[in-house]
PDB file of C-alpha atoms in Angstrom:
ATOM      1  CA  THR A   2      -9.622   1.954   8.260  1.00 50.00           C
ATOM      2  CA  LEU A   3     -10.342   4.110   5.247  1.00 61.00           C
ATOM      3  CA  PRO A   4     -12.801   2.439   2.838  1.00 69.00           C
ATOM      4  CA  CYS A   5     -12.544   2.163  -0.924  1.00 74.00           C
ATOM      5  CA  PHE A   6     -15.130   2.042  -3.693  1.00 73.00           C
ATOM      6  CA  LEU A   7     -15.495  -0.543  -6.453  1.00 75.00           C
ATOM      7  CA  ASN A   8     -17.441  -0.864  -9.699  1.00 71.00           C
ATOM      8  CA  GLY A   9     -17.925   2.826 -10.394  1.00 72.00           C
ATOM      9  CA  GLY A  10     -18.919   3.584  -6.816  1.00 77.00           C
ATOM     10  CA  SER A  11     -21.749   1.035  -6.567  1.00 85.00           C
ATOM     11  CA  GLU A  12     -19.884  -1.093  -4.007  1.00 88.00           C
ATOM     12  CA  LEU A  13     -17.932  -0.138  -0.907  1.00 86.00           C
ATOM     13  CA  ILE A  14     -15.263  -2.152   0.872  1.00 86.00           C
ATOM     14  CA  THR A  15     -14.463  -1.362   4.475  1.00 85.00           C
ATOM     15  CA  SER A  16     -12.904  -3.198   7.373  1.00 82.00           C
ATOM     16  CA  ASP A  17     -12.560  -3.388  11.124  1.00 79.00           C
ATOM     17  CA  GLY A  18     -10.341  -5.462  13.405  1.00 71.00           C
ATOM     18  CA  ALA A  19     -12.378  -8.601  12.678  1.00 77.00           C
ATOM     19  CA  GLY A  20     -12.433  -8.627   8.877  1.00 83.00           C
ATOM     20  CA  ALA A  21     -13.312  -6.898   5.621  1.00 87.00           C
ATOM     21  CA  TYR A  22     -16.768  -6.283   4.203  1.00 89.00           C
ATOM     22  CA  LYS A  23     -18.314  -5.465   0.842  1.00 90.00           C
ATOM     23  CA  TYR A  24     -21.474  -3.323   0.822  1.00 92.00           C
ATOM     24  CA  ASP A  25     -23.976  -2.404  -1.862  1.00 91.00           C
ATOM     25  CA  VAL A  26     -23.943   1.409  -1.799  1.00 90.00           C
ATOM     26  CA  ASP A  27     -27.546   1.835  -2.986  1.00 90.00           C
ATOM     27  CA  SER A  28     -29.152  -0.499  -0.438  1.00 93.00           C
ATOM     28  CA  GLY A  29     -26.528  -0.129   2.304  1.00 91.00           C
ATOM     29  CA  GLU A  30     -26.598  -3.905   2.760  1.00 94.00           C
ATOM     30  CA  LYS A  31     -23.540  -5.999   3.510  1.00 93.00           C
ATOM     31  CA  VAL A  32     -23.139  -8.395   0.579  1.00 92.00           C
ATOM     32  CA  GLN A  33     -19.978 -10.256   1.527  1.00 91.00           C
ATOM     33  CA  SER A  34     -17.609 -10.732   4.446  1.00 90.00           C
ATOM     34  CA  LEU A  35     -14.013 -11.905   4.529  1.00 88.00           C
ATOM     35  CA  ASP A  36     -12.288 -13.188   7.660  1.00 86.00           C
ATOM     36  CA  VAL A  37      -8.879 -11.533   7.337  1.00 82.00           C
ATOM     37  CA  ALA A  38      -6.371  -9.763   9.593  1.00 75.00           C
ATOM     38  CA  VAL A  39      -6.892  -6.022   9.287  1.00 76.00           C
ATOM     39  CA  GLY A  40      -4.974  -3.086  10.704  1.00 70.00           C
ATOM     40  CA  ASN A  41      -5.694   0.637  10.818  1.00 69.00           C
ATOM     41  CA  GLU A  42      -4.167   1.269   7.405  1.00 70.00           C
ATOM     42  CA  ALA A  43      -6.091   2.504   4.392  1.00 72.00           C
ATOM     43  CA  LEU A  44      -7.415  -0.033   1.900  1.00 80.00           C
ATOM     44  CA  SER A  45      -6.180   0.485  -1.646  1.00 80.00           C
ATOM     45  CA  LEU A  46      -6.869  -0.707  -5.192  1.00 81.00           C
ATOM     46  CA  SER A  47      -4.547  -1.711  -8.007  1.00 82.00           C
ATOM     47  CA  PRO A  48      -5.239  -0.344 -11.501  1.00 81.00           C
ATOM     48  CA  ASN A  49      -7.130  -3.573 -12.340  1.00 80.00           C
ATOM     49  CA  GLY A  50      -9.151  -3.404  -9.109  1.00 81.00           C
ATOM     50  CA  THR A  51      -7.317  -5.879  -6.884  1.00 86.00           C
ATOM     51  CA  VAL A  52      -8.076  -4.877  -3.290  1.00 85.00           C
ATOM     52  CA  CYS A  53      -5.193  -4.555  -0.833  1.00 84.00           C
ATOM     53  CA  ILE A  54      -6.155  -5.177   2.792  1.00 82.00           C
ATOM     54  CA  PRO A  55      -3.137  -4.315   4.952  1.00 80.00           C
ATOM     55  CA  SER A  56      -2.335  -5.229   8.514  1.00 77.00           C
ATOM     56  CA  PRO A  57       0.865  -4.325  10.382  1.00 71.00           C
ATOM     57  CA  LEU A  58       2.612  -7.647   9.631  1.00 72.00           C
ATOM     58  CA  ASN A  59       1.071  -8.906   6.399  1.00 78.00           C
ATOM     59  CA  THR A  60      -0.803  -7.859   3.296  1.00 83.00           C
ATOM     60  CA  THR A  61      -3.840  -9.632   1.849  1.00 86.00           C
ATOM     61  CA  PHE A  62      -4.832  -9.165  -1.791  1.00 88.00           C
ATOM     62  CA  VAL A  63      -8.479  -9.835  -2.680  1.00 89.00           C
ATOM     63  CA  ASP A  64     -10.298 -10.331  -5.986  1.00 89.00           C
ATOM     64  CA  PRO A  65     -12.797  -7.447  -6.261  1.00 85.00           C
ATOM     65  CA  ASP A  66     -15.552  -9.520  -7.880  1.00 86.00           C
ATOM     66  CA  SER A  67     -15.499 -12.787  -5.915  1.00 90.00           C
ATOM     67  CA  PHE A  68     -14.204 -11.037  -2.762  1.00 89.00           C
ATOM     68  CA  GLU A  69     -11.949 -14.030  -2.158  1.00 91.00           C
ATOM     69  CA  GLU A  70      -8.313 -13.931  -1.111  1.00 90.00           C
ATOM     70  CA  ILE A  71      -5.828 -14.111  -3.998  1.00 91.00           C
ATOM     71  CA  THR A  72      -2.750 -14.248  -1.785  1.00 87.00           C
ATOM     72  CA  SER A  73      -1.452 -13.069   1.559  1.00 86.00           C
ATOM     73  CA  VAL A  74       2.105 -11.853   2.008  1.00 82.00           C
ATOM     74  CA  GLU A  75       3.920 -11.930   5.322  1.00 77.00           C
ATOM     75  CA  ALA A  76       6.481  -9.206   4.758  1.00 60.00           C
ATOM     76  CA  GLY A  77       8.593  -9.838   7.842  1.00 56.00           C
ATOM     77  CA  SER A  78       8.635  -6.176   8.846  1.00 54.00           C
ATOM     78  CA  ALA A  79       6.672  -4.661  11.685  1.00 53.00           C
ATOM     79  CA  ASN A  80       4.442  -1.652  11.329  1.00 59.00           C
ATOM     80  CA  LEU A  81       3.853  -1.744   7.585  1.00 64.00           C
ATOM     81  CA  ARG A  82       1.413   1.003   6.695  1.00 65.00           C
ATOM     82  CA  THR A  83       0.857   2.712   3.374  1.00 70.00           C
ATOM     83  CA  THR A  84       0.366   0.705   0.172  1.00 78.00           C
ATOM     84  CA  VAL A  85       0.661   2.125  -3.330  1.00 79.00           C
ATOM     85  CA  PHE A  86       0.481   0.237  -6.612  1.00 81.00           C
ATOM     86  CA  ALA A  87       3.179   0.895  -9.214  1.00 80.00           C
ATOM     87  CA  SER A  88       1.254  -1.508 -11.491  1.00 81.00           C
ATOM     88  CA  ASP A  89      -1.141  -4.449 -11.264  1.00 80.00           C
ATOM     89  CA  TYR A  90       1.861  -6.619 -10.433  1.00 79.00           C
ATOM     90  CA  ASN A  91       3.820  -4.369  -8.083  1.00 82.00           C
ATOM     91  CA  ALA A  92       2.403  -3.263  -4.724  1.00 82.00           C
ATOM     92  CA  ILE A  93       4.787  -1.324  -2.500  1.00 79.00           C
ATOM     93  CA  ARG A  94       4.256  -1.016   1.258  1.00 77.00           C
ATOM     94  CA  THR A  95       6.081   1.296   3.594  1.00 73.00           C
ATOM     95  CA  GLY A  96       6.887   0.600   7.246  1.00 69.00           C
ATOM     96  CA  ASP A  97       8.729   2.477   9.968  1.00 63.00           C
ATOM     97  CA  GLU A  98      12.141   1.441   8.678  1.00 68.00           C
ATOM     98  CA  SER A  99      11.536  -0.549   5.502  1.00 75.00           C
ATOM     99  CA  ILE A 100       9.911  -0.657   2.099  1.00 81.00           C
ATOM    100  CA  VAL A 101       8.605  -3.918   0.621  1.00 83.00           C
ATOM    101  CA  SER A 102       7.638  -4.516  -3.019  1.00 86.00           C
ATOM    102  CA  MET A 103       5.396  -7.513  -3.667  1.00 86.00           C
ATOM    103  CA  ASN A 104       3.401  -9.133  -6.451  1.00 88.00           C
ATOM    104  CA  PRO A 105      -0.288  -9.051  -5.450  1.00 88.00           C
ATOM    105  CA  GLN A 106      -1.077 -11.959  -7.792  1.00 87.00           C
ATOM    106  CA  THR A 107       1.530 -14.434  -6.483  1.00 88.00           C
ATOM    107  CA  GLY A 108       2.657 -13.111  -3.095  1.00 85.00           C
ATOM    108  CA  GLU A 109       6.277 -12.992  -4.256  1.00 87.00           C
ATOM    109  CA  ILE A 110       8.370 -10.365  -2.477  1.00 86.00           C
ATOM    110  CA  ARG A 111      10.199  -8.602  -5.314  1.00 88.00           C
ATOM    111  CA  TRP A 112      12.544  -6.508  -3.199  1.00 87.00           C
ATOM    112  CA  GLN A 113      12.870  -5.099   0.275  1.00 85.00           C
ATOM    113  CA  GLN A 114      14.708  -1.940   1.261  1.00 80.00           C
ATOM    114  CA  LYS A 115      15.774  -1.739   4.905  1.00 75.00           C
ATOM    115  CA  GLY A 116      16.666   1.614   6.377  1.00 65.00           C
ATOM    116  CA  LEU A 117      16.275   5.119   5.041  1.00 64.00           C
ATOM    117  CA  TYR A 118      19.739   6.530   5.548  1.00 58.00           C
ATOM    118  CA  GLY A 119      19.345   6.065   9.302  1.00 59.00           C
ATOM    119  CA  SER A 120      15.910   7.671   9.707  1.00 61.00           C
ATOM    120  CA  ARG A 121      12.309   6.480   9.924  1.00 61.00           C
ATOM    121  CA  VAL A 122       9.456   6.973   7.513  1.00 62.00           C
ATOM    122  CA  GLY A 123       7.881  10.258   8.520  1.00 56.00           C
ATOM    123  CA  SER A 124       4.359  10.014   7.133  1.00 55.00           C
ATOM    124  CA  ASP A 125       1.750   7.435   6.305  1.00 54.00           C
ATOM    125  CA  GLY A 126       1.897   8.480   2.678  1.00 65.00           C
ATOM    126  CA  ALA A 127       3.898   7.660  -0.384  1.00 76.00           C
ATOM    127  CA  ALA A 128       3.444   8.105  -4.113  1.00 79.00           C
ATOM    128  CA  THR A 129       4.560   6.559  -7.373  1.00 82.00           C
ATOM    129  CA  ASP A 130       4.375   7.421 -11.043  1.00 83.00           C
ATOM    130  CA  GLY A 131       4.941   3.769 -11.964  1.00 84.00           C
ATOM    131  CA  GLU A 132       8.697   4.227 -12.268  1.00 88.00           C
ATOM    132  CA  VAL A 133       9.802   6.029  -9.101  1.00 87.00           C
ATOM    133  CA  TYR A 134       8.548   5.504  -5.537  1.00 85.00           C
ATOM    134  CA  VAL A 135       8.671   8.641  -3.353  1.00 84.00           C
ATOM    135  CA  LEU A 136       8.292   9.063   0.413  1.00 80.00           C
ATOM    136  CA  GLY A 137       9.344  11.422   3.199  1.00 77.00           C
ATOM    137  CA  ASP A 138      11.204  10.598   6.400  1.00 76.00           C
ATOM    138  CA  SER A 139      11.366  11.755  10.007  1.00 74.00           C
ATOM    139  CA  ALA A 140      14.484  13.864   9.331  1.00 76.00           C
ATOM    140  CA  GLY A 141      12.830  16.066   6.694  1.00 77.00           C
ATOM    141  CA  ARG A 142      14.176  14.312   3.598  1.00 79.00           C
ATOM    142  CA  THR A 143      12.287  13.018   0.559  1.00 82.00           C
ATOM    143  CA  HIS A 144      13.582   9.703  -0.833  1.00 83.00           C
ATOM    144  CA  PHE A 145      13.306   8.322  -4.376  1.00 87.00           C
ATOM    145  CA  PHE A 146      13.487   4.595  -5.238  1.00 88.00           C
ATOM    146  CA  ASP A 147      13.257   2.647  -8.501  1.00 91.00           C
ATOM    147  CA  VAL A 148      10.001   0.625  -8.363  1.00 88.00           C
ATOM    148  CA  THR A 149      11.445  -2.351 -10.271  1.00 90.00           C
ATOM    149  CA  ASP A 150      14.411  -3.160  -8.022  1.00 92.00           C
ATOM    150  CA  GLY A 151      14.257  -0.785  -5.015  1.00 88.00           C
ATOM    151  CA  SER A 152      17.535   0.894  -5.814  1.00 90.00           C
ATOM    152  CA  LYS A 153      17.958   4.317  -4.264  1.00 88.00           C
ATOM    153  CA  GLN A 154      17.586   6.984  -6.931  1.00 90.00           C
ATOM    154  CA  GLY A 155      18.315   9.953  -4.694  1.00 88.00           C
ATOM    155  CA  ARG A 156      16.974  12.137  -1.963  1.00 85.00           C
ATOM    156  CA  VAL A 157      16.186  15.783  -1.343  1.00 85.00           C
ATOM    157  CA  ASP A 158      16.751  17.489   1.997  1.00 83.00           C
ATOM    158  CA  THR A 159      13.543  19.414   2.629  1.00 75.00           C
ATOM    159  CA  GLY A 160      14.479  20.720   6.071  1.00 73.00           C
ATOM    160  CA  ASN A 161      14.887  19.242   9.512  1.00 67.00           C
ATOM    161  CA  LYS A 162      11.183  18.729  10.209  1.00 62.00           C
ATOM    162  CA  PRO A 163       9.528  15.331   9.730  1.00 55.00           C
ATOM    163  CA  SER A 164       7.438  14.716   6.651  1.00 52.00           C
ATOM    164  CA  VAL A 165       3.789  14.765   7.718  1.00 47.00           C
ATOM    165  CA  SER A 166       1.989  14.610   4.383  1.00 48.00           C
ATOM    166  CA  SER A 167       1.949  12.353   1.361  1.00 50.00           C
ATOM    167  CA  PRO A 168       4.088  13.357  -1.616  1.00 50.00           C
ATOM    168  CA  VAL A 169       2.307  14.219  -4.860  1.00 49.00           C
ATOM    169  CA  ILE A 170       3.660  13.391  -8.313  1.00 49.00           C
ATOM    170  CA  ASP A 171       2.659  15.561 -11.280  1.00 46.00           C
ATOM    171  CA  ASN A 172       2.872  13.489 -14.467  1.00 51.00           C
ATOM    172  CA  ASN A 173       1.957  16.498 -16.598  1.00 48.00           C
ATOM    173  CA  GLY A 174       5.204  18.331 -16.515  1.00 46.00           C
TER     174      GLY A 174
END
């Protein structure tokens, strides 16, 4: 699992199959542990610092200061991977054949999009600018979804090769 840093880089959160851990970067000491299901997905942070600890079948959101669970969401879709935050109140996870938007504060599933025009998600990456959610698929297409309701906003055929990298959104132009 890829770790993430908190509090200006002074703390590190990492995980293994048995749980998640908070370390003091300067001393290298483990300061807190959390018994939570963890997969091989990257940890991520919301703009306000809420920690997302993903596993293939559920998502756990943790308060960065107390390191206690805020909520855990069972998304009902196997193989959920990448998590991106459209805002503090909208975390979007991508799986092999679905996209799930959830509120990390309450655990409410806002919307779920099943199927990507008959193909599978092609990479472990996705991106958002806070309004549009973008990801590539196994058929070489890039898909665009509205972050508020999951409606399909379009797609671009980028060739017949699977997407193998995360999309990048340039908000400067």
